[in-house]
Short mmCIF file of C-alpha atoms in Angstrom, two decimals:
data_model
loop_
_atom_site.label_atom_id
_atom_site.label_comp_id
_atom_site.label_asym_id
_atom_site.label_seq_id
_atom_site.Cartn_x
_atom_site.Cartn_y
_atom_site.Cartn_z
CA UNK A 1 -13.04 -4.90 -7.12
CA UNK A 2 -13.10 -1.71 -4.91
CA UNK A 3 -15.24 -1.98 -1.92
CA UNK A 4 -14.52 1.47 -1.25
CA UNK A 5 -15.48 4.48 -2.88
CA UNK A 6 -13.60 7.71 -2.21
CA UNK A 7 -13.85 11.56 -3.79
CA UNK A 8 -11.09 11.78 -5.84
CA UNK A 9 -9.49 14.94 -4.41
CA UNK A 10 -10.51 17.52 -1.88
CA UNK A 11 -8.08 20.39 -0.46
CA UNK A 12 -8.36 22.57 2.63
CA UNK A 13 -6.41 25.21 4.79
CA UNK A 14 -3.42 24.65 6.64
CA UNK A 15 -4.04 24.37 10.30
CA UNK A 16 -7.85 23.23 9.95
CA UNK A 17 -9.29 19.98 10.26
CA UNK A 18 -9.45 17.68 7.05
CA UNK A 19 -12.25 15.28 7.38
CA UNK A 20 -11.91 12.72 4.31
CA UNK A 21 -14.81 10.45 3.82
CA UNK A 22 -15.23 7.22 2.56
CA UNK A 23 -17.91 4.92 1.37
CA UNK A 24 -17.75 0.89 2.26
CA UNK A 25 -21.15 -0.03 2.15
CA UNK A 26 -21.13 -3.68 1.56
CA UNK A 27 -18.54 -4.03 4.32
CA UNK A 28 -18.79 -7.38 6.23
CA UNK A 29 -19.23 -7.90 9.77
CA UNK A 30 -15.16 -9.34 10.11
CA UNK A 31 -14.13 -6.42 8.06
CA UNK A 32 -11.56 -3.22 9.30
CA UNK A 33 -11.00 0.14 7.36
CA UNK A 34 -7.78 0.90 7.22
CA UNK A 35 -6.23 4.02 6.04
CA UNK A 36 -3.07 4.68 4.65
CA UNK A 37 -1.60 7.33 2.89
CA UNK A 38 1.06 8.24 0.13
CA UNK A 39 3.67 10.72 0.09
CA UNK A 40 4.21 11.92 -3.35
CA UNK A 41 7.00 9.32 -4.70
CA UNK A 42 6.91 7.39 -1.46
CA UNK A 43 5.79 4.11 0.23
CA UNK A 44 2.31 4.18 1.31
CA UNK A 45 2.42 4.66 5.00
CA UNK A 46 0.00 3.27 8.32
CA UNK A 47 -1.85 5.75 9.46
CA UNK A 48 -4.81 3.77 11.04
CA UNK A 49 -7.82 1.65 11.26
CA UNK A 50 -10.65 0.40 12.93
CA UNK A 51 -13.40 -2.00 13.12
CA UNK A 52 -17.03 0.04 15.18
CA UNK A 53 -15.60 2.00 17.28
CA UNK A 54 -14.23 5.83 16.81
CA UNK A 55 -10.28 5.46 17.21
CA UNK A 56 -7.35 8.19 17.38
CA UNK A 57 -3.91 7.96 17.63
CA UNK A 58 -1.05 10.31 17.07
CA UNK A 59 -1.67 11.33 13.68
CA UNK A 60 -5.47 11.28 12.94
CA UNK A 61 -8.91 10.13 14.31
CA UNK A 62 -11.42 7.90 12.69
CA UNK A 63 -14.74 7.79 12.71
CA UNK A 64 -16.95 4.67 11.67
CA UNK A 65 -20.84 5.39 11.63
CA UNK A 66 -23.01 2.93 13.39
CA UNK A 67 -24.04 0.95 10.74
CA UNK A 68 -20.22 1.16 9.59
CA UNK A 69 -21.21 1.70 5.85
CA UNK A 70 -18.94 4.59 5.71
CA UNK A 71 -16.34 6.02 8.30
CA UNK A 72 -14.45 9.56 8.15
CA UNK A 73 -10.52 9.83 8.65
CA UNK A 74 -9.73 13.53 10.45
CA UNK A 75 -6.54 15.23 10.42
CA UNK A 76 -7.41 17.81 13.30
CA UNK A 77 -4.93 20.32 12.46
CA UNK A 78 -3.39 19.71 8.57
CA UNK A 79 -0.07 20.88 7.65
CA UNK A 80 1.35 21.61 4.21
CA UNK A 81 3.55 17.97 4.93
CA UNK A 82 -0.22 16.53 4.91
CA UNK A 83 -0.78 16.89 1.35
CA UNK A 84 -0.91 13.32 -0.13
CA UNK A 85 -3.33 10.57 -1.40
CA UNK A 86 -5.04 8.95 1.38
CA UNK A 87 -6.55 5.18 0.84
CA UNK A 88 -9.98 4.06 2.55
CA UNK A 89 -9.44 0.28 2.71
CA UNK A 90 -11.66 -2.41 3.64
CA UNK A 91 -9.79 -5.56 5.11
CA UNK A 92 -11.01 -9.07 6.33
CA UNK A 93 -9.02 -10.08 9.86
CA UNK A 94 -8.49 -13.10 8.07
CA UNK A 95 -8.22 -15.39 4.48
CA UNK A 96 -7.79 -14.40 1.10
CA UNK A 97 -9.26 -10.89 1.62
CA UNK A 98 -6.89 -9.62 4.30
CA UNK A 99 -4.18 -8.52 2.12
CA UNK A 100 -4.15 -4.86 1.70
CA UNK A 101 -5.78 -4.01 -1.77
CA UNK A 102 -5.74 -0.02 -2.77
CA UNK A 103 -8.02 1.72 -4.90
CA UNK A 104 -7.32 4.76 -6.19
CA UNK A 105 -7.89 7.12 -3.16
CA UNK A 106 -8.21 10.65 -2.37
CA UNK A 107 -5.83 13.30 -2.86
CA UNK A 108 -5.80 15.86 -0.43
CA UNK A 109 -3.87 18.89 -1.02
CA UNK A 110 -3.16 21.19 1.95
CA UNK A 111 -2.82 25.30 0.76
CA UNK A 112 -1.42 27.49 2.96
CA UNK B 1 19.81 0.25 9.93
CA UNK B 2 16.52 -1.50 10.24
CA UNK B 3 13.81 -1.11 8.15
CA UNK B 4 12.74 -1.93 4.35
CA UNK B 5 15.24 -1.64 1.57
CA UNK B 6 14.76 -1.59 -1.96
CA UNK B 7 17.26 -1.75 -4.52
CA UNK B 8 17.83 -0.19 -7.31
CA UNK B 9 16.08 2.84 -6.89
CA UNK B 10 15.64 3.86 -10.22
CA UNK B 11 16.26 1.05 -13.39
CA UNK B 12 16.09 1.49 -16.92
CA UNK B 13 16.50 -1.64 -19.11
CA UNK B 14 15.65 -2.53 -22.14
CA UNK B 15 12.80 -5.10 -23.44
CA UNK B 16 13.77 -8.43 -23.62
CA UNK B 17 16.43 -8.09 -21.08
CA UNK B 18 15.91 -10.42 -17.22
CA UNK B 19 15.94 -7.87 -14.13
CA UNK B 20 15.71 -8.37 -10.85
CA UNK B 21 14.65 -5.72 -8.36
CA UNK B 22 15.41 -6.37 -4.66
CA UNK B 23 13.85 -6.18 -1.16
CA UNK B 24 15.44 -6.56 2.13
CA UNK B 25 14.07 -6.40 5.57
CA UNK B 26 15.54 -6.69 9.38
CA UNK B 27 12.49 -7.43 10.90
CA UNK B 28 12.30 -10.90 10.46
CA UNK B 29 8.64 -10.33 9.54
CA UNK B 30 6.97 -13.54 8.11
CA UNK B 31 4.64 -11.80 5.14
CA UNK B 32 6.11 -9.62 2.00
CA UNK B 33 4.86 -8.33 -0.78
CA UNK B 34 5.44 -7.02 -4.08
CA UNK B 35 3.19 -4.22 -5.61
CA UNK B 36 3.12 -2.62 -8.99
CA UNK B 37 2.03 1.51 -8.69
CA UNK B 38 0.88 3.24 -12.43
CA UNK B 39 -0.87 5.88 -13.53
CA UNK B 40 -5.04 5.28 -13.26
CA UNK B 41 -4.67 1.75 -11.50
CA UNK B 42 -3.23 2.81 -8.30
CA UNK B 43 -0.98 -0.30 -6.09
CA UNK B 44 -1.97 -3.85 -7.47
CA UNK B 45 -0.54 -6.72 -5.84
CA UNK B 46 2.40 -8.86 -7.72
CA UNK B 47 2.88 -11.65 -5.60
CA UNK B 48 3.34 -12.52 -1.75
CA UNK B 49 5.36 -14.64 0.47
CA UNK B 50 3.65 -15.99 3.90
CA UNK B 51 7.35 -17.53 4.15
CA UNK B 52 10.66 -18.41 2.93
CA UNK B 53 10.01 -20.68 0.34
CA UNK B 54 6.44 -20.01 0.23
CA UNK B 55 4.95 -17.87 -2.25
CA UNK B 56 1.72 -17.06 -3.74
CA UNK B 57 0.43 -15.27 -7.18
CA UNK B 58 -1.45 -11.70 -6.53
CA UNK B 59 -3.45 -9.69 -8.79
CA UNK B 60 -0.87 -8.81 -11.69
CA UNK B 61 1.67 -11.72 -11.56
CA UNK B 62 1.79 -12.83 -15.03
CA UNK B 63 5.57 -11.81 -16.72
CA UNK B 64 7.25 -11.77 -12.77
CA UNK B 65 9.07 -14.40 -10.65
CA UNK B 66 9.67 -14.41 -6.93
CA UNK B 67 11.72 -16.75 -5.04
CA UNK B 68 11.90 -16.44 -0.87
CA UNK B 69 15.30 -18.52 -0.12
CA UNK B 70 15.39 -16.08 3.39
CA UNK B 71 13.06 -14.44 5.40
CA UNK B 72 14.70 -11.18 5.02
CA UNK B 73 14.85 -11.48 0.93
CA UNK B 74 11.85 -11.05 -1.38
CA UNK B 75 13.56 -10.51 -4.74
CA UNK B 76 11.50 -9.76 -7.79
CA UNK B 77 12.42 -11.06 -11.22
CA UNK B 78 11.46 -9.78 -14.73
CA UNK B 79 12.35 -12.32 -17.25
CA UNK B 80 12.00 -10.61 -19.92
CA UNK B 81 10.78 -7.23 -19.71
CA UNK B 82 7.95 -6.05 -21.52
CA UNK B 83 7.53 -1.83 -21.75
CA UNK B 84 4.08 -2.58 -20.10
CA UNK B 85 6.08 -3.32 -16.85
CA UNK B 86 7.15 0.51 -16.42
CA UNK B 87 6.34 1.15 -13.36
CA UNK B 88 7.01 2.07 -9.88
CA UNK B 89 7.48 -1.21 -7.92
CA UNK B 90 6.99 -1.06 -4.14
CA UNK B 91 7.91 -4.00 -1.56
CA UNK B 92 5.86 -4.19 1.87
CA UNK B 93 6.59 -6.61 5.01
CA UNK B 94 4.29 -7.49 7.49
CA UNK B 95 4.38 -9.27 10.28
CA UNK B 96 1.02 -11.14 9.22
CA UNK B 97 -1.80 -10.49 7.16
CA UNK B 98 -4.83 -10.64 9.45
CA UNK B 99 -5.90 -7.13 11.15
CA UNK B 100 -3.46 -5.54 13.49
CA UNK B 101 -0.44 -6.24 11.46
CA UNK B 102 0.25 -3.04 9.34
CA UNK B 103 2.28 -3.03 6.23
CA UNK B 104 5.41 -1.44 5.77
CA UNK B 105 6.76 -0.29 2.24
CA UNK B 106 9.54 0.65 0.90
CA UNK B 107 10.80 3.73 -1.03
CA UNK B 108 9.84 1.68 -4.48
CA UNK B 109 11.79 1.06 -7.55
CA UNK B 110 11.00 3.24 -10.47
CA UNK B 111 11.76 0.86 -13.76
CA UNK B 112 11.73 1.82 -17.16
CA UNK B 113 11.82 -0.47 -19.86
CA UNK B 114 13.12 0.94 -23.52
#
């Protein structure tokens, strides 16, 4: 069962932001969202995750809303390498429900 | 070089016939997986390994067989392929499963089965 629900696709302009949003609204309290994303023909790659609080690294920021029943993944400046389909994923910290399980995700496509 | 390897990279067989797609990783990581990508269901999880010689049944594991002899091995059987396992098969290791341990895949096996 998905516990996330994503748009299925979404595009926007090389060199602005890309905010992709996600739905996880019966998330539970020992719960991250994870996001990774897929390269056409590739391995799905890390990009990153969270549990309440807003979190960046090197490739994108995250945002979680306070009641964490949806969060936001940013790409602050997209480039045409960007264009992929990016998984929302809701993951326990531990037990049966910590493996990584993928819906179908959103694919963003980046035009020049 | 380190990293995740899968072998072959692209298979065709034909049904009825035992294949074995294969997984290698440096890392020594204790967790690996095998995941199953088609069209409209996105990645569903084969089966796992916490360990050598441990393994457990995922989502989709009916028709497959995994054995874990080494850490660094995860090799996926087919005993006798069915044309309803075409697919693109990707391998992931972690170090764990709980949060803060990332996956990492490989570059996937694309199998055809005539």
């Amino acid at each position: 069962d998905a516990k996330t629900t994503q748009p299925p696709s979404m595009d926007c302009a090389e060199g602005r932001a890309a905010n992709l949003p996600c739905n996880h609204s019966t998330i539970s309290g020992n719960e991250y969202v994870y996001w990774y994303r897929q390269i056409h023909s590739q391995g799905p790659q890390y990009i990153i995750h969270g549990l309440k609080n807003n979190e960046t690294n090197e490739m994108a920021s995250l945002i979680i809303t306070e009641d964490r029943k949806s969060s936001t993944l940013i790409l602050p400046h997209a480039t045409l390498r960007d264009t992929a389909v990016y998984y929302c994923i809701v993951r326990a910290s531990t037990g049966a429900n910590s493996k990584l399980t993928f819906g179908k995700g959103i694919t963003l496509s980046v035009r020049p | 070089d380190a990293g995740i390897t899968q072998s072959p990279r692209y298979k065709i067989t034909e049904t009825g016939r035992q294949v074995t797609l294969m997984c290698h990783q440096t890392w020594s990581h204790s967790y690996m997986f095998w995941y199953r990508q088609d069209l409209g269901h996105g990645l569903r999880l084969i089966y796992y390994s916490a360990a050598a010689d441990i393994t457990d049944k995922g989502e989709v594991p009916d028709g497959y067989v995994v054995s874990r002899s080494k850490t660094e091995n995860f090799p996926l059987t087919l005993e006798s392929a069915t044309r309803s396992q075409t697919s693109v098969y990707f391998c992931a290791s972690s170090e764990g499963v709980g949060t803060g341990y990332g996956y990492t895949f490989g570059s996937g096996t694309r199998l055809t089965v005539v």
